[in-house]
Structures are given as structure tokens and as C-alpha cells.
Amino acid sequence: MSAAELLVEGGPILTLDPQRPQAEAVAVADGRVLALDAAARDAAGPRTRRLALAGAALLPGFIDAHTHLPEYGCRLAQPDLSAVGSLAALLERLGTLARERTAGEWLVACGWDESRWPEGRMPTRRDLDAAVPHHPVLAYRVDMHMGVANTAGLRRLGHSAASHPQGRLLEQELIEAYRRLAPDAEGRREGLARAVEACHARGVTAVHATVSEDDLALLQEARAGDGLDVRVAAYVLWEGGTPPARTPAGDGVDAWLAVRGAKLFADGSVGARSAAFRDGYADAPGWRPEPRLDVPALTEAMREAARRGLQVAVHCIGDAAVTATVDALDRADYPPRLRPRLEHMEWARDADLSALRRRGGVASCQPNFVGRWGLAGGLYERRLGLAYGGAHNRYRQVLATGVPLAFGSDHMPFGPLYGLHWAVNAPQPAQRLTVAEALAAYTRGAAYAAFEENRQGMIRPGHHADLVALSEDPRGAGPRLEQLRVVATVCGGVVRFDPEARCAASRHGARR
């Protein structure tokens, strides 16, 4: 056996491996788990570095199954509006930011969420005109499915107040605006580095990321320069269901970057009223958003993806969009071996879950949405009505149907602990999971969703040495899960995050 480069011990070790669920020590060599327990200690030598858990709990590194990693990195450089607690506070914040800029300079900010504001409404063009009269402004909603611009911003983007009286840009219009206002190449490189650091600080060692062609090129460049220290399974955006000219048809680069599939959109978001529901919106009677892709378009895109051997990942939130996606899978005769993914899938009927199981599909869900918008009196209830608004995210039913479950954050907020908390502490029994089930969805379930179950998601000899240490054992922290802290992150056998200096150097080597 090789000598261990790193030995981790001193706390509970939850392997998430059903065959060997717990361990007392983990040895790491060449970026992989070398051995467990006594064999791990036997593999340690004088040059072995040691990560002392000191009572912290060790788990497989978290896999965030739904991210927009390069985009998120760019957003980290923009003013953050997520903490503003009212419309008045938003306008005051934008006014302050504008005064820090020269006249005519763009002000782009992100993250506002009106769902808990006392005013109970979104900002409008006129609101932004009054607050920021001398700068073009675009303020993205937290879900990135809607943004609001002032009059100057609309003009710069090629629109007018007549065509957009409220100043709102939705879906494709917002995507086009985002691209026009995106940072230059160096800014995007810096953003990706920030996003990777954020992953390590949250115990995330792998992500599944929706990417554009430019995003994929950025990731490939980072990997070629050894600057990608988190594993990425990339899903390339097929706008309008059409594959980009440079869509790869293979796995990509290596164990750090793989092109897994095609990202498609069946609908939008509840907050933007662009998600598709059979019964519409209680707070906007008669409103029916246009589907991003209808069943024929979804079907053709799925057929093309299957011809290329690509997994499809379909954004579908409302029940009408979920049904349309499942129908398209059947019409396309999409092969179960490619594991079609339904992203979000917040309102799914029993019949659609059964159909998804028959198609070999995966539910890729975000339990953080339960806590953010799905509680009594929250956004979902107000948008959709009491009965409809409470019938979402039925994770218990997903598992009971036999559909594999993967968890991700979609950056709202980024990081697993908030989502784990709400999966375990969800208000409805049909939503609620055990701690073990929730952890599995954020580790080995997410690995399965990207065909990585033989390399990621468990602490098992031969698997990647991707590990996270939490401040305490999550099995006893049910009501306090969101209060746990990440105290160390190991990715590829290298300690990437260690704020409390738990990792000691070997006798013969300096700490790195």
C-alpha cells in the first residue's frame, strides 16, 4: 500500500457508503481515498500530514447539483441587494451606489427579492428613475429570471419605456442584457476564482453548472492552467432548444471538468410569474406565460441530444412544465441510460413521477426554496393560492416513487447547509426527509445525477478524496442544521479550506 499523504481522524466519519456507513480514520494518497480505519492509520508515516477533526464530523464533499458557477462569480463582483428588507431600502441603496459612480456609468446590481418586503410589490422603472436619474440601471431579481431597468437603462439596452412601461426584462431579454453587461475576459477569470473560493468555504467540492459556450471556454482555460480546484460537470445551454455550434460531444477534459449534457428550459420562475401552471396564478387571474420550449420543441431537442449521447437537464418548475417535459421524454423515446434530469421540478404530479422513473430520470431539486418561499404566507402561497402553494417539493414522494434525488442550491443562497436544514425541517410531511436522506441527496445522489457515482459522493477507497468537516455531527442537529459551520474542505486530497488551522504539517514537510 502507498504511504498516506494525509490522515484524517478525531471525530465521527460519515462515509455515506451504505456498505460501510461509518469510519474512524481516512487515509489519502494521490488525490484519492487510500484506506479507512486501522488500514488508514497503518498507511500513515513520518511524512503524512494530519487533519485533526477535534470532534468535528467528516463527510464526503458536498456536490451542488444546480449551479451557474461562472455567472455566480461575476455576480459576486456586483453590488449585492439580497439584504435589503424593503422597496424603500432598495431604492436608497441604489441611490447610494449611483453617487459613487460618474454620471452615465452603468449601475448593475443583483439579488433583490420582494417576497418579504412590507410594500408587497416589485420595483418599477419609475421607482428607479426617481432614485437614480443620471445613470443607466439594471437590478436583477434573485432568481435571475427577471430584472428591472430604469429608462436610461432600457434605452442603452435597445428598449423603450413604451415597450417596457414597468421596466421589467424577462427570460431571454434578460439573458441578452446580462451578456451585454458581462465583465471582460479578465473580470470573468477573477469571478471564477472567487466562485471556486466560495465553493471551498461552503464545503462544496463538485458542482453541476449550466454554462454558455463562453463559460465553457473559461472553465477549460482555467483547468488547462491548473486554476480549477473544484470539480465541474457542465451542462451547455441550448437556447431555443438549438445546440450551440461548439457543443462538445464527449466528456470534456478530465476528472475536474466534464461536459455531461444539454440544458433546456420548459418554463421560468414563480417570482417572475413565468413558471407554467395548469391553474395559473391566483394573484394574476387569466395570466398564462408562454413556455420557454413547448412539447414539440422539447421533443426535438431531446432527440438531438440523444443522438449526440448527451444527458438532458430540463428546467421545469410548474406542474404544466413538468408534465410537458415528461411527455417530451416519451415522444422522443429518450433512452433511460442517459438519465434525463428534471431541474427544480417543484410541482410534480404522481403520474409524472412514475413516468420519470420509467424513463430512468433524476429529480434535481433545491430544498432551500422551501424555506425561502414555500412557508405559510410565503411567495408560493401568495402567488398560487393556499392549496396549490403548499403542494410543492414533495421529496418524500419522489423517493417513494423510486426516482433518484439530487440536491443543489441554485445560489439562493449558495451552499448546502441551508438547503439541508429545510429538507429535514420542511413544514409538510410529503416534503420532509431524514438527515441521512438529505445528506445522501447532496452527496451520492448528486454524484449519480452526473454519472459520477463510482468516483464521488462517498468516502470509499478508490473514490476521489473530496471531504468536508462540519462543526458537529449533523445526525443530531436536525433543528439546527443551518447553524453548522464548515471547518475544513479537502478536494482532490488537498486541504483547500482550513480557517482554524486543523491541518498540521508532517515532521518532514511544511504546511501547504
mmCIF file of C-alpha atoms in Angstrom, residues 92-374:
data_model
loop_
_atom_site.group_PDB
_atom_site.id
_atom_site.type_symbol
_atom_site.label_atom_id
_atom_site.label_comp_id
_atom_site.label_asym_id
_atom_site.label_seq_id
_atom_site.Cartn_x
_atom_site.Cartn_y
_atom_site.Cartn_z
ATOM 1 C CA GLU A 92 -31.910 54.103 -1.074
ATOM 2 C CA ARG A 93 -29.161 51.540 -1.681
ATOM 3 C CA LEU A 94 -29.227 52.098 -5.436
ATOM 4 C CA GLY A 95 -29.093 55.852 -4.928
ATOM 5 C CA THR A 96 -26.030 55.494 -2.712
ATOM 6 C CA LEU A 97 -24.319 53.241 -5.243
ATOM 7 C CA ALA A 98 -25.069 55.695 -8.046
ATOM 8 C CA ARG A 99 -23.454 58.563 -6.164
ATOM 9 C CA GLU A 100 -20.237 56.525 -6.073
ATOM 10 C CA ARG A 101 -20.170 56.417 -9.893
ATOM 11 C CA THR A 102 -19.602 59.012 -12.562
ATOM 12 C CA ALA A 103 -22.662 60.281 -14.416
ATOM 13 C CA GLY A 104 -23.701 57.973 -17.230
ATOM 14 C CA GLU A 105 -21.838 54.946 -15.841
ATOM 15 C CA TRP A 106 -23.807 51.706 -15.675
ATOM 16 C CA LEU A 107 -25.083 50.541 -12.295
ATOM 17 C CA VAL A 108 -25.718 46.797 -12.322
ATOM 18 C CA ALA A 109 -26.714 45.084 -9.079
ATOM 19 C CA CYS A 110 -28.307 41.777 -8.197
ATOM 20 C CA GLY A 111 -30.216 39.768 -5.622
ATOM 21 C CA TRP A 112 -33.343 41.715 -4.654
ATOM 22 C CA ASP A 113 -36.337 39.674 -3.503
ATOM 23 C CA GLU A 114 -39.612 41.468 -2.924
ATOM 24 C CA SER A 115 -41.338 38.439 -1.413
ATOM 25 C CA ARG A 116 -40.766 39.634 2.172
ATOM 26 C CA TRP A 117 -40.918 43.373 1.642
ATOM 27 C CA PRO A 118 -43.620 45.308 3.505
ATOM 28 C CA GLU A 119 -44.589 47.136 0.305
ATOM 29 C CA GLY A 120 -45.527 43.786 -1.251
ATOM 30 C CA ARG A 121 -44.511 44.750 -4.780
ATOM 31 C CA MET A 122 -41.569 44.802 -7.165
ATOM 32 C CA PRO A 123 -39.652 47.932 -8.142
ATOM 33 C CA THR A 124 -40.669 49.635 -11.359
ATOM 34 C CA ARG A 125 -38.974 51.738 -13.996
ATOM 35 C CA ARG A 126 -40.388 54.887 -12.443
ATOM 36 C CA ASP A 127 -39.079 53.894 -8.993
ATOM 37 C CA LEU A 128 -35.580 53.503 -10.409
ATOM 38 C CA ASP A 129 -35.857 56.725 -12.426
ATOM 39 C CA ALA A 130 -36.627 58.654 -9.247
ATOM 40 C CA ALA A 131 -33.847 57.000 -7.236
ATOM 41 C CA VAL A 132 -31.161 57.054 -9.946
ATOM 42 C CA PRO A 133 -31.883 59.745 -12.550
ATOM 43 C CA HIS A 134 -28.383 60.123 -14.038
ATOM 44 C CA HIS A 135 -27.190 56.548 -14.574
ATOM 45 C CA PRO A 136 -28.472 53.556 -16.514
ATOM 46 C CA VAL A 137 -29.561 50.899 -14.002
ATOM 47 C CA LEU A 138 -30.324 47.196 -14.217
ATOM 48 C CA ALA A 139 -31.222 45.384 -10.992
ATOM 49 C CA TYR A 140 -31.556 41.602 -11.236
ATOM 50 C CA ARG A 141 -34.107 39.746 -9.160
ATOM 51 C CA VAL A 142 -32.612 36.954 -7.030
ATOM 52 C CA ASP A 143 -33.812 34.216 -9.406
ATOM 53 C CA MET A 144 -32.155 35.806 -12.476
ATOM 54 C CA HIS A 145 -35.380 35.286 -14.435
ATOM 55 C CA MET A 146 -36.332 38.955 -14.146
ATOM 56 C CA GLY A 147 -34.610 42.295 -13.895
ATOM 57 C CA VAL A 148 -35.816 45.884 -13.694
ATOM 58 C CA ALA A 149 -34.203 48.760 -15.576
ATOM 59 C CA ASN A 150 -34.731 52.486 -15.414
ATOM 60 C CA THR A 151 -35.499 54.492 -18.541
ATOM 61 C CA ALA A 152 -31.833 55.186 -19.270
ATOM 62 C CA GLY A 153 -31.008 51.511 -18.842
ATOM 63 C CA LEU A 154 -33.768 50.433 -21.203
ATOM 64 C CA ARG A 155 -32.506 52.814 -23.875
ATOM 65 C CA ARG A 156 -28.930 51.558 -23.557
ATOM 66 C CA LEU A 157 -30.228 48.012 -23.994
ATOM 67 C CA GLY A 158 -32.226 48.868 -27.106
ATOM 68 C CA HIS A 159 -35.659 49.026 -25.488
ATOM 69 C CA SER A 160 -38.045 51.843 -24.664
ATOM 70 C CA ALA A 161 -40.352 52.927 -21.883
ATOM 71 C CA ALA A 162 -43.261 52.412 -24.263
ATOM 72 C CA SER A 163 -42.410 48.759 -24.881
ATOM 73 C CA HIS A 164 -41.481 48.109 -21.224
ATOM 74 C CA PRO A 165 -43.550 50.521 -19.099
ATOM 75 C CA GLN A 166 -42.670 48.732 -15.857
ATOM 76 C CA GLY A 167 -39.022 48.402 -16.874
ATOM 77 C CA ARG A 168 -39.102 44.631 -16.466
ATOM 78 C CA LEU A 169 -36.954 42.322 -18.561
ATOM 79 C CA LEU A 170 -37.872 38.639 -18.518
ATOM 80 C CA GLU A 171 -36.131 35.413 -19.508
ATOM 81 C CA GLN A 172 -34.449 35.748 -22.945
ATOM 82 C CA GLU A 173 -34.435 39.553 -22.839
ATOM 83 C CA LEU A 174 -32.642 39.385 -19.505
ATOM 84 C CA ILE A 175 -30.137 36.834 -20.811
ATOM 85 C CA GLU A 176 -29.290 39.180 -23.675
ATOM 86 C CA ALA A 177 -28.898 42.102 -21.265
ATOM 87 C CA TYR A 178 -26.665 40.034 -18.990
ATOM 88 C CA ARG A 179 -24.361 39.198 -21.888
ATOM 89 C CA ARG A 180 -24.093 42.812 -22.983
ATOM 90 C CA LEU A 181 -23.148 43.897 -19.473
ATOM 91 C CA ALA A 182 -20.900 40.958 -18.548
ATOM 92 C CA PRO A 183 -17.323 41.674 -17.421
ATOM 93 C CA ASP A 184 -14.407 41.412 -19.816
ATOM 94 C CA ALA A 185 -12.267 38.271 -20.029
ATOM 95 C CA GLU A 186 -10.053 39.203 -17.091
ATOM 96 C CA GLY A 187 -13.066 40.086 -14.958
ATOM 97 C CA ARG A 188 -14.617 36.715 -15.739
ATOM 98 C CA ARG A 189 -11.401 34.925 -14.768
ATOM 99 C CA GLU A 190 -11.356 36.778 -11.464
ATOM 100 C CA GLY A 191 -15.028 35.948 -10.965
ATOM 101 C CA LEU A 192 -14.433 32.239 -11.485
ATOM 102 C CA ALA A 193 -11.628 32.297 -8.927
ATOM 103 C CA ARG A 194 -13.980 33.961 -6.421
ATOM 104 C CA ALA A 195 -16.657 31.352 -7.112
ATOM 105 C CA VAL A 196 -14.224 28.487 -6.525
ATOM 106 C CA GLU A 197 -13.163 30.031 -3.211
ATOM 107 C CA ALA A 198 -16.829 30.298 -2.245
ATOM 108 C CA CYS A 199 -17.243 26.583 -3.004
ATOM 109 C CA HIS A 200 -14.400 25.624 -0.682
ATOM 110 C CA ALA A 201 -15.721 27.828 2.125
ATOM 111 C CA ARG A 202 -19.086 26.052 1.903
ATOM 112 C CA GLY A 203 -17.730 22.513 1.750
ATOM 113 C CA VAL A 204 -18.630 22.134 -1.924
ATOM 114 C CA THR A 205 -16.112 20.026 -3.842
ATOM 115 C CA ALA A 206 -18.103 19.471 -7.048
ATOM 116 C CA VAL A 207 -20.802 21.372 -8.909
ATOM 117 C CA HIS A 208 -23.140 20.758 -11.807
ATOM 118 C CA ALA A 209 -23.150 24.013 -13.745
ATOM 119 C CA THR A 210 -25.263 25.464 -16.532
ATOM 120 C CA VAL A 211 -22.812 27.126 -18.909
ATOM 121 C CA SER A 212 -22.757 29.096 -22.128
ATOM 122 C CA GLU A 213 -20.151 28.439 -24.806
ATOM 123 C CA ASP A 214 -18.060 31.285 -23.383
ATOM 124 C CA ASP A 215 -18.426 29.907 -19.856
ATOM 125 C CA LEU A 216 -17.232 26.502 -21.013
ATOM 126 C CA ALA A 217 -14.211 28.060 -22.704
ATOM 127 C CA LEU A 218 -13.438 29.893 -19.444
ATOM 128 C CA LEU A 219 -13.619 26.642 -17.469
ATOM 129 C CA GLN A 220 -11.413 24.853 -19.989
ATOM 130 C CA GLU A 221 -8.868 27.655 -19.804
ATOM 131 C CA ALA A 222 -8.892 27.518 -16.004
ATOM 132 C CA ARG A 223 -8.411 23.773 -15.993
ATOM 133 C CA ALA A 224 -5.569 23.943 -18.508
ATOM 134 C CA GLY A 225 -3.834 26.392 -16.185
ATOM 135 C CA ASP A 226 -4.499 24.348 -13.028
ATOM 136 C CA GLY A 227 -6.875 27.046 -11.815
ATOM 137 C CA LEU A 228 -9.994 24.916 -11.404
ATOM 138 C CA ASP A 229 -9.881 23.470 -7.894
ATOM 139 C CA VAL A 230 -13.481 22.271 -7.788
ATOM 140 C CA ARG A 231 -14.955 19.539 -9.982
ATOM 141 C CA VAL A 232 -17.420 20.721 -12.625
ATOM 142 C CA ALA A 233 -19.992 18.732 -14.573
ATOM 143 C CA ALA A 234 -21.059 21.167 -17.288
ATOM 144 C CA TYR A 235 -24.464 21.369 -18.964
ATOM 145 C CA VAL A 236 -24.272 23.562 -22.055
ATOM 146 C CA LEU A 237 -27.238 25.872 -22.621
ATOM 147 C CA TRP A 238 -29.198 25.115 -25.793
ATOM 148 C CA GLU A 239 -31.043 28.398 -26.342
ATOM 149 C CA GLY A 240 -34.358 27.822 -28.051
ATOM 150 C CA GLY A 241 -33.573 24.110 -27.982
ATOM 151 C CA THR A 242 -30.788 24.550 -30.543
ATOM 152 C CA PRO A 243 -27.302 23.180 -29.844
ATOM 153 C CA PRO A 244 -24.519 25.774 -29.997
ATOM 154 C CA ALA A 245 -22.043 25.413 -32.826
ATOM 155 C CA ARG A 246 -19.247 24.344 -30.492
ATOM 156 C CA THR A 247 -21.143 21.929 -28.238
ATOM 157 C CA PRO A 248 -18.723 19.109 -27.374
ATOM 158 C CA ALA A 249 -19.999 15.568 -27.730
ATOM 159 C CA GLY A 250 -17.655 13.980 -25.204
ATOM 160 C CA ASP A 251 -16.815 14.069 -21.546
ATOM 161 C CA GLY A 252 -14.625 17.156 -21.789
ATOM 162 C CA VAL A 253 -11.236 17.430 -20.127
ATOM 163 C CA ASP A 254 -10.642 15.139 -17.149
ATOM 164 C CA ALA A 255 -11.860 14.292 -13.645
ATOM 165 C CA TRP A 256 -12.104 18.015 -12.877
ATOM 166 C CA LEU A 257 -14.162 19.126 -15.875
ATOM 167 C CA ALA A 258 -16.659 17.054 -17.838
ATOM 168 C CA VAL A 259 -19.298 18.085 -20.362
ATOM 169 C CA ARG A 260 -22.274 15.997 -19.329
ATOM 170 C CA GLY A 261 -25.199 17.339 -21.260
ATOM 171 C CA ALA A 262 -27.564 19.945 -22.632
ATOM 172 C CA LYS A 263 -29.562 22.439 -20.567
ATOM 173 C CA LEU A 264 -33.110 23.145 -21.756
ATOM 174 C CA PHE A 265 -35.841 25.399 -20.335
ATOM 175 C CA ALA A 266 -39.515 24.462 -20.255
ATOM 176 C CA ASP A 267 -40.595 27.445 -18.121
ATOM 177 C CA GLY A 268 -39.318 30.223 -15.849
ATOM 178 C CA SER A 269 -39.811 31.106 -12.178
ATOM 179 C CA VAL A 270 -42.666 31.640 -9.738
ATOM 180 C CA GLY A 271 -41.309 35.006 -8.640
ATOM 181 C CA ALA A 272 -41.310 36.292 -12.216
ATOM 182 C CA ARG A 273 -44.682 34.608 -12.934
ATOM 183 C CA SER A 274 -43.026 32.787 -15.834
ATOM 184 C CA ALA A 275 -43.355 29.260 -14.400
ATOM 185 C CA ALA A 276 -46.107 27.247 -16.115
ATOM 186 C CA PHE A 277 -49.065 26.014 -14.037
ATOM 187 C CA ARG A 278 -52.233 24.241 -15.086
ATOM 188 C CA ASP A 279 -54.378 26.513 -12.946
ATOM 189 C CA GLY A 280 -52.436 29.735 -13.477
ATOM 190 C CA TYR A 281 -51.709 32.334 -10.813
ATOM 191 C CA ALA A 282 -54.094 33.236 -8.001
ATOM 192 C CA ASP A 283 -52.663 36.755 -7.823
ATOM 193 C CA ALA A 284 -52.867 37.290 -11.614
ATOM 194 C CA PRO A 285 -56.089 35.664 -12.856
ATOM 195 C CA GLY A 286 -56.001 34.747 -16.517
ATOM 196 C CA TRP A 287 -52.231 35.073 -16.833
ATOM 197 C CA ARG A 288 -50.564 32.208 -18.694
ATOM 198 C CA PRO A 289 -46.871 32.654 -19.515
ATOM 199 C CA GLU A 290 -45.545 31.421 -22.822
ATOM 200 C CA PRO A 291 -43.488 28.232 -22.454
ATOM 201 C CA ARG A 292 -39.765 28.675 -22.955
ATOM 202 C CA LEU A 293 -39.935 25.491 -25.072
ATOM 203 C CA ASP A 294 -43.190 23.725 -25.934
ATOM 204 C CA VAL A 295 -43.561 19.950 -26.185
ATOM 205 C CA PRO A 296 -42.618 19.672 -29.897
ATOM 206 C CA ALA A 297 -39.510 21.820 -29.383
ATOM 207 C CA LEU A 298 -38.516 19.893 -26.251
ATOM 208 C CA THR A 299 -39.035 16.621 -28.087
ATOM 209 C CA GLU A 300 -36.796 17.585 -30.995
ATOM 210 C CA ALA A 301 -34.080 18.905 -28.675
ATOM 211 C CA MET A 302 -34.165 15.668 -26.666
ATOM 212 C CA ARG A 303 -33.875 13.582 -29.829
ATOM 213 C CA GLU A 304 -30.858 15.586 -30.931
ATOM 214 C CA ALA A 305 -29.243 15.305 -27.500
ATOM 215 C CA ALA A 306 -29.792 11.551 -27.514
ATOM 216 C CA ARG A 307 -28.211 11.298 -30.965
ATOM 217 C CA ARG A 308 -25.143 13.010 -29.503
ATOM 218 C CA GLY A 309 -25.132 10.834 -26.389
ATOM 219 C CA LEU A 310 -25.845 13.833 -24.154
ATOM 220 C CA GLN A 311 -27.854 13.901 -20.950
ATOM 221 C CA VAL A 312 -30.645 16.490 -20.919
ATOM 222 C CA ALA A 313 -31.232 18.706 -17.899
ATOM 223 C CA VAL A 314 -34.602 20.430 -18.228
ATOM 224 C CA HIS A 315 -35.649 23.411 -16.110
ATOM 225 C CA CYS A 316 -39.296 22.799 -15.191
ATOM 226 C CA ILE A 317 -40.882 24.320 -12.087
ATOM 227 C CA GLY A 318 -44.666 24.411 -12.544
ATOM 228 C CA ASP A 319 -46.827 21.314 -12.926
ATOM 229 C CA ALA A 320 -47.663 22.131 -16.551
ATOM 230 C CA ALA A 321 -43.960 22.375 -17.382
ATOM 231 C CA VAL A 322 -43.161 19.126 -15.554
ATOM 232 C CA THR A 323 -45.884 17.299 -17.495
ATOM 233 C CA ALA A 324 -44.671 18.813 -20.773
ATOM 234 C CA THR A 325 -41.129 17.651 -20.033
ATOM 235 C CA VAL A 326 -42.184 14.104 -19.199
ATOM 236 C CA ASP A 327 -44.397 13.978 -22.295
ATOM 237 C CA ALA A 328 -41.477 15.109 -24.439
ATOM 238 C CA LEU A 329 -39.236 12.402 -22.973
ATOM 239 C CA ASP A 330 -41.804 9.816 -24.045
ATOM 240 C CA ARG A 331 -42.305 11.309 -27.513
ATOM 241 C CA ALA A 332 -38.552 11.477 -28.063
ATOM 242 C CA ASP A 333 -38.136 7.940 -26.709
ATOM 243 C CA TYR A 334 -35.253 9.373 -24.732
ATOM 244 C CA PRO A 335 -33.033 6.490 -23.533
ATOM 245 C CA PRO A 336 -33.105 5.780 -19.780
ATOM 246 C CA ARG A 337 -29.366 5.047 -19.831
ATOM 247 C CA LEU A 338 -28.771 8.799 -20.331
ATOM 248 C CA ARG A 339 -30.576 9.624 -17.043
ATOM 249 C CA PRO A 340 -32.668 12.661 -18.027
ATOM 250 C CA ARG A 341 -32.706 15.295 -15.306
ATOM 251 C CA LEU A 342 -35.657 17.447 -14.297
ATOM 252 C CA GLU A 343 -34.270 20.598 -12.702
ATOM 253 C CA HIS A 344 -36.329 22.116 -9.850
ATOM 254 C CA MET A 345 -39.464 20.030 -10.555
ATOM 255 C CA GLU A 346 -41.224 21.783 -7.684
ATOM 256 C CA TRP A 347 -44.791 20.834 -8.605
ATOM 257 C CA ALA A 348 -44.880 17.231 -9.852
ATOM 258 C CA ARG A 349 -47.960 15.016 -10.066
ATOM 259 C CA ASP A 350 -47.744 11.370 -9.017
ATOM 260 C CA ALA A 351 -48.284 10.257 -12.617
ATOM 261 C CA ASP A 352 -45.363 12.374 -13.791
ATOM 262 C CA LEU A 353 -43.091 10.984 -11.082
ATOM 263 C CA SER A 354 -43.976 7.449 -12.157
ATOM 264 C CA ALA A 355 -43.307 8.318 -15.798
ATOM 265 C CA LEU A 356 -39.980 9.870 -14.863
ATOM 266 C CA ARG A 357 -38.975 6.700 -13.017
ATOM 267 C CA ARG A 358 -39.785 4.608 -16.091
ATOM 268 C CA ARG A 359 -37.567 6.887 -18.158
ATOM 269 C CA GLY A 360 -34.636 6.457 -15.765
ATOM 270 C CA GLY A 361 -34.854 10.109 -14.785
ATOM 271 C CA VAL A 362 -33.374 12.072 -11.901
ATOM 272 C CA ALA A 363 -35.039 14.781 -9.796
ATOM 273 C CA SER A 364 -32.580 17.656 -9.302
ATOM 274 C CA CYS A 365 -34.168 19.836 -6.619
ATOM 275 C CA GLN A 366 -33.414 22.808 -4.350
ATOM 276 C CA PRO A 367 -34.712 22.374 -0.793
ATOM 277 C CA ASN A 368 -33.589 25.894 0.087
ATOM 278 C CA PHE A 369 -36.598 27.108 -1.912
ATOM 279 C CA VAL A 370 -38.873 25.540 0.718
ATOM 280 C CA GLY A 371 -37.512 27.809 3.431
ATOM 281 C CA ARG A 372 -37.189 30.846 1.243
ATOM 282 C CA TRP A 373 -40.573 30.912 -0.483
ATOM 283 C CA GLY A 374 -42.596 27.852 0.498
#
